[in-house]
mmCIF file of C-alpha atoms in Angstrom:
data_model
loop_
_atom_site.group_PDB
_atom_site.id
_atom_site.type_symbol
_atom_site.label_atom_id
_atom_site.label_comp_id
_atom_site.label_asym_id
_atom_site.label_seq_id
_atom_site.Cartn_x
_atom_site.Cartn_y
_atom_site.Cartn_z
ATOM 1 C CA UNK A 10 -2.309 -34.671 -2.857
ATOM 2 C CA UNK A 11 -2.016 -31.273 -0.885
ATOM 3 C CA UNK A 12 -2.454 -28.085 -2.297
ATOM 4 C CA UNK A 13 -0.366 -25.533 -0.668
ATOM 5 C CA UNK A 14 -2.037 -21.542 -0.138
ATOM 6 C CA UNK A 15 0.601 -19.247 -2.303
ATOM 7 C CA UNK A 16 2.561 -17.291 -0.325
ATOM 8 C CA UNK A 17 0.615 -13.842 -0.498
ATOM 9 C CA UNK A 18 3.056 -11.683 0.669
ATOM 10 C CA UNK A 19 7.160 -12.020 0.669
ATOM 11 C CA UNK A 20 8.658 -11.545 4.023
ATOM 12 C CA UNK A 21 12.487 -10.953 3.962
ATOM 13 C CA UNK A 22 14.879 -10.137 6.890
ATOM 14 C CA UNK A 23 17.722 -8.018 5.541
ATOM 15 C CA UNK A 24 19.985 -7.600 8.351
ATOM 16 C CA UNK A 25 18.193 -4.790 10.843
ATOM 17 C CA UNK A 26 15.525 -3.941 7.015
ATOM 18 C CA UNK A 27 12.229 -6.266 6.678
ATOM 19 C CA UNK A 28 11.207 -6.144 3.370
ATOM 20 C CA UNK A 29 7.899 -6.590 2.979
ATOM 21 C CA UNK A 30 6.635 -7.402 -0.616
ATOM 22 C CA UNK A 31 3.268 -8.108 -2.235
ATOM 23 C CA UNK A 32 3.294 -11.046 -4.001
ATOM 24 C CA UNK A 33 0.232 -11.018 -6.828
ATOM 25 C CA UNK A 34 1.850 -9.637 -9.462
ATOM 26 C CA UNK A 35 -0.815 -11.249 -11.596
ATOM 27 C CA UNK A 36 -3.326 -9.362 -9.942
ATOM 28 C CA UNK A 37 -1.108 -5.943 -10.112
ATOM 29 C CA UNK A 38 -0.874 -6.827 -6.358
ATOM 30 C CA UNK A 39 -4.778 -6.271 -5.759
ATOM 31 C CA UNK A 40 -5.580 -6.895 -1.806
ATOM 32 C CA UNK A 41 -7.329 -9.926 -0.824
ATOM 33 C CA UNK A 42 -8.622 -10.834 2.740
ATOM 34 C CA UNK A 43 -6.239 -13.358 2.688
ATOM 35 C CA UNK A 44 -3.558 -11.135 1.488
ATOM 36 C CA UNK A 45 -4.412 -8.347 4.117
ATOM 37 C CA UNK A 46 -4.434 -10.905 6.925
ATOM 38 C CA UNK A 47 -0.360 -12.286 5.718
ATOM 39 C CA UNK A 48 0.492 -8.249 5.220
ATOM 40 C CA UNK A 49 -1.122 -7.672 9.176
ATOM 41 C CA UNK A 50 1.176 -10.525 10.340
ATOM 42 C CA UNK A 51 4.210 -9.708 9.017
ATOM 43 C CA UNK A 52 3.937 -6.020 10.009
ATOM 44 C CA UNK A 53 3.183 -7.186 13.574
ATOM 45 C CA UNK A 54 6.603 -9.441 13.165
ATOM 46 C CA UNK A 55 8.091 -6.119 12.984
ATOM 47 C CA UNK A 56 6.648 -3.997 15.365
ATOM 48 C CA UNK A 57 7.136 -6.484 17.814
ATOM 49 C CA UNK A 58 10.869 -7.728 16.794
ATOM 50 C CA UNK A 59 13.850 -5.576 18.633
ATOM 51 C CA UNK A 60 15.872 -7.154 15.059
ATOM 52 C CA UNK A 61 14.433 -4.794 12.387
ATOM 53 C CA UNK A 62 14.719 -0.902 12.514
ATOM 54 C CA UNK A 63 12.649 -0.352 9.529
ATOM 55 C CA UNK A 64 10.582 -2.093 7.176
ATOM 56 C CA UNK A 65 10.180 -1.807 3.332
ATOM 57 C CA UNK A 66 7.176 -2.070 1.953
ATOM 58 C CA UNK A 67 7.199 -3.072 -1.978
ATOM 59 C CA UNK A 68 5.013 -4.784 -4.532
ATOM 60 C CA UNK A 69 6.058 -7.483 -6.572
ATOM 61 C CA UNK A 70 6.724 -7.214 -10.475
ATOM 62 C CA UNK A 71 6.322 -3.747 -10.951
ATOM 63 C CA UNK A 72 3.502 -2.667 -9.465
ATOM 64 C CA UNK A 73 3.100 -1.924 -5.796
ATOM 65 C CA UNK A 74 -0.791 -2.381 -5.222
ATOM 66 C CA UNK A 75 -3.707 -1.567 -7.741
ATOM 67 C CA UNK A 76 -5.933 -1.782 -4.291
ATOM 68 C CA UNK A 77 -8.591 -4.029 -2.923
ATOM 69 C CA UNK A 78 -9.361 -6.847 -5.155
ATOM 70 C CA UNK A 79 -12.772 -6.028 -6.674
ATOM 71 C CA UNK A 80 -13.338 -9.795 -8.274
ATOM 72 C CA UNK A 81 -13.579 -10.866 -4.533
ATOM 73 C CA UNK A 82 -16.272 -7.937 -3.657
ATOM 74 C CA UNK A 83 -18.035 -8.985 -6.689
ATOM 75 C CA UNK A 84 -18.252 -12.526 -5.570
ATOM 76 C CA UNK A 85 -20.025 -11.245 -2.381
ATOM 77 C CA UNK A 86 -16.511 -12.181 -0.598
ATOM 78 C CA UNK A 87 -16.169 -9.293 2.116
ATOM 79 C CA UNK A 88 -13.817 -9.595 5.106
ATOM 80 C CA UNK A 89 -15.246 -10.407 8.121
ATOM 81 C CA UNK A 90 -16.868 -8.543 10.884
ATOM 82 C CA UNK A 91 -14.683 -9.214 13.594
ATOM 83 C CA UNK A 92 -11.661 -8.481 11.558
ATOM 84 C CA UNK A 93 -13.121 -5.263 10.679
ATOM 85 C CA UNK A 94 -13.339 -4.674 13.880
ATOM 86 C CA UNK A 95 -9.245 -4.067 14.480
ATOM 87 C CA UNK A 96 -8.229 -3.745 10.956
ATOM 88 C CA UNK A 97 -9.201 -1.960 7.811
ATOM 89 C CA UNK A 98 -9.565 -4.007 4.718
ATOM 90 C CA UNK A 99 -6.281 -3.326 2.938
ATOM 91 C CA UNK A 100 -4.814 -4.551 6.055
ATOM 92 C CA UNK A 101 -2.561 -2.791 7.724
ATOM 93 C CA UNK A 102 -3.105 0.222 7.132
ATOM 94 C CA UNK A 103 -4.612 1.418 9.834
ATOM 95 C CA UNK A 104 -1.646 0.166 12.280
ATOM 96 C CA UNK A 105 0.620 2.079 14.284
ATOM 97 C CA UNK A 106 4.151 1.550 14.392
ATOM 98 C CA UNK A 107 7.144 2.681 16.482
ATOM 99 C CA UNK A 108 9.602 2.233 13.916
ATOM 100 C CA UNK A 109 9.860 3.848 10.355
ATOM 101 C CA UNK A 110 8.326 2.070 7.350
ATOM 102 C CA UNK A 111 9.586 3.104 4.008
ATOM 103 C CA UNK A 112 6.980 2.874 0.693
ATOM 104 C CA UNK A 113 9.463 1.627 -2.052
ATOM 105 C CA UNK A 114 6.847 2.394 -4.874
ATOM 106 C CA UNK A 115 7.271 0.993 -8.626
ATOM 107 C CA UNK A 116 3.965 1.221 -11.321
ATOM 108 C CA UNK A 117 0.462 2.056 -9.576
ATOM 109 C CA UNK A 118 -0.359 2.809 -5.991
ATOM 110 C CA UNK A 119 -3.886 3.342 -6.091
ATOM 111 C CA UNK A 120 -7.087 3.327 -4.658
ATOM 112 C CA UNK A 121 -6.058 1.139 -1.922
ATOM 113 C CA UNK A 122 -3.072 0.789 -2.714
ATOM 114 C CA UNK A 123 -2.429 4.162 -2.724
ATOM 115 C CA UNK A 124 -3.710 4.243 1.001
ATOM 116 C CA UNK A 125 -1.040 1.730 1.628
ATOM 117 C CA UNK A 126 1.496 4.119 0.439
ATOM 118 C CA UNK A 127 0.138 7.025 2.763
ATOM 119 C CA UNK A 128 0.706 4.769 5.778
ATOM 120 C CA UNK A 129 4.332 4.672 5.239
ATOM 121 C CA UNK A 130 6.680 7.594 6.883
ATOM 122 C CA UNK A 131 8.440 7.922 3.608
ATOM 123 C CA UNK A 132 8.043 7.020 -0.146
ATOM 124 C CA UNK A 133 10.381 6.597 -2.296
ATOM 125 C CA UNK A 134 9.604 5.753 -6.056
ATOM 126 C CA UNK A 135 10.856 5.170 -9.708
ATOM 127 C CA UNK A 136 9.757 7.266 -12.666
ATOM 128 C CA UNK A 137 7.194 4.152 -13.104
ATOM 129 C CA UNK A 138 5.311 5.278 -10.400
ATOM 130 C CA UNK A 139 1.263 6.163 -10.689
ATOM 131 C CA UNK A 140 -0.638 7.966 -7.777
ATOM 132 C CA UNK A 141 -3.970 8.143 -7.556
ATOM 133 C CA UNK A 142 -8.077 7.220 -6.624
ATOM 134 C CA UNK A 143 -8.956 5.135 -9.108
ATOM 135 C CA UNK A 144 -11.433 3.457 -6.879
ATOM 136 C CA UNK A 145 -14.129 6.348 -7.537
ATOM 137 C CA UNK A 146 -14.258 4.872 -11.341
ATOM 138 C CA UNK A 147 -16.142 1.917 -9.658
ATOM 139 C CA UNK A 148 -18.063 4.049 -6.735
ATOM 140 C CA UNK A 149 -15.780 2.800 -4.224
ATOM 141 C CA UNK A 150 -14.442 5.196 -1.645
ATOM 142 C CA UNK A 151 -11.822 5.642 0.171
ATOM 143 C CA UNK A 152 -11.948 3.668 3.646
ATOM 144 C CA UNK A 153 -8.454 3.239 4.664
ATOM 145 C CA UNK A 154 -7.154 6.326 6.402
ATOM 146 C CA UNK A 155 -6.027 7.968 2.875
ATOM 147 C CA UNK A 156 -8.685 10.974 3.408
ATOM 148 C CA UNK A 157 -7.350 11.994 6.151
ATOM 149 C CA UNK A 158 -3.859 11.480 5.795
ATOM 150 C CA UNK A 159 -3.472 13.031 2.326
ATOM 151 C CA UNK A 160 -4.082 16.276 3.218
ATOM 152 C CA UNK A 161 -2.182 16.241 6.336
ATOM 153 C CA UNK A 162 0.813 15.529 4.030
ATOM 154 C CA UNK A 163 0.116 18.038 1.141
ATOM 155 C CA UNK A 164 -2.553 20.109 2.517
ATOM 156 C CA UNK A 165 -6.318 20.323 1.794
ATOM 157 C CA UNK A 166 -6.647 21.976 -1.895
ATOM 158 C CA UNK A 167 -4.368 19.733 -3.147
ATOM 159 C CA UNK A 168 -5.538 16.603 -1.638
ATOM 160 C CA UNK A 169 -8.926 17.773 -3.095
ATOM 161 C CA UNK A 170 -7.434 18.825 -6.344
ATOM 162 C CA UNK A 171 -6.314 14.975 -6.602
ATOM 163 C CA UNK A 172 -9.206 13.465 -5.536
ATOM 164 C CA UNK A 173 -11.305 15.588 -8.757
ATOM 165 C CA UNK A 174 -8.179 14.336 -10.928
ATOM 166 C CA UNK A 175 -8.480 10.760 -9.825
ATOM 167 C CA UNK A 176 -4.398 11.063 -10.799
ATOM 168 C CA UNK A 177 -1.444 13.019 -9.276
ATOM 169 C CA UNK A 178 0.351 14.951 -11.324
ATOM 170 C CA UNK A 179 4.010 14.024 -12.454
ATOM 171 C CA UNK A 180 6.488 15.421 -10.485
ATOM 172 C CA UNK A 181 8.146 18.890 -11.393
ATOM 173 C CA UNK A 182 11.845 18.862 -12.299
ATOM 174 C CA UNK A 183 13.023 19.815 -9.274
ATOM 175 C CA UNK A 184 12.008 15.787 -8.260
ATOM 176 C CA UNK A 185 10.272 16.766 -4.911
ATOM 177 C CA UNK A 186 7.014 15.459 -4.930
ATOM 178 C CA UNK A 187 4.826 16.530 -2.415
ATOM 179 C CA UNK A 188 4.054 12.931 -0.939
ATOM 180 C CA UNK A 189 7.331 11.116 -2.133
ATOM 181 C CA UNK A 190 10.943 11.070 -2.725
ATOM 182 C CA UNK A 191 11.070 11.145 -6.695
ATOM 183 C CA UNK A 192 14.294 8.918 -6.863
ATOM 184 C CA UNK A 193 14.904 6.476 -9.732
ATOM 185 C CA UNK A 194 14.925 3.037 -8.272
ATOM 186 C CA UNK A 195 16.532 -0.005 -10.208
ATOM 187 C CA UNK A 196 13.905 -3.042 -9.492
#
């Protein structure tokens, strides 16, 4: 009898939309190795396909990524050298892409996951969502691009004033956020 590797990540062509959906909802969508390595391919699929304008990036069950999965760090699990060598743990985030890639951002995107989030051009979340660095609780720093791209997005003392908060605030009533689109979005 064969056992069959669970499909990490969901990888959905909607007309000229990928959606592109993390798929441990068990795990509040925690990054594995093996999960970064399915999120790199099917991010390359798009780059490299003249079929999809823009990809959606999503987490399954209600949260879109809690960040690296700690249990495999613990276990003395850590990617390998020579795929740190091109990509950043999380994955993708660290790629490049000539096409937009939209954050569609339910429950917590943090610490890593939160990185994830920065790498899209746009985010657009539900009144669910959570920002923030949780990582620091466990001495674990940021190492995916999200220190430098926060504060190109909302500036230096704010970026700074989140990283001290380890949370970002909720949004003002207005519903402009300074890193996302504060939309309610049905699941």
């Amino acid at each position: 009898m064969s056992t069959v590797a669970p499909k990490l990540v969901n990888v959905t062509p909607r007309d000229s939309v990928l959606l592109i959906g993390i798929n441990r909802a068990k795990k509040k969508n925690c990054v594995s190795h093996e999960t970064a390595k399915q999120l790199i391919s099917a991010f390359e699929r798009f780059e490299e396909s003249k079929d999809y304008k823009v990809a959606v990036l999503y987490g399954e069950g209600g949260t879109f990524c809690a960040g690296y999965d700690l249990s495999e760090v613990s276990k003395g699990e850590f990617p390998p050298e020579k795929f740190l060598e091109k990509y950043r743990p999380m994955g993708p985030s660290m790629m490049q892409f000539s096409k937009p890639v939209i954050g569609a951002i339910e429950g917590h995107a943090v610490a890593g996951g939160f990185e994830l989030s920065l790498m899209c051009d746009l985010r657009v979340v539900a009144k669910s969502a959570k920002f923030g660095v949780f990582c620091r609780r466990h001495g674990v720093p940021l190492i995916d691009g999200g220190t430098v791209r926060l504060p190109k997005l909302i500036g230096m003392s704010r970026a700074m004033d989140m990283m001290a908060e380890k949370l970002m605030p909720r949004p003002p009533s207005t519903g402009v956020w300074p890193i996302a689109w504060w939309r309610m979005v049905k699941p």
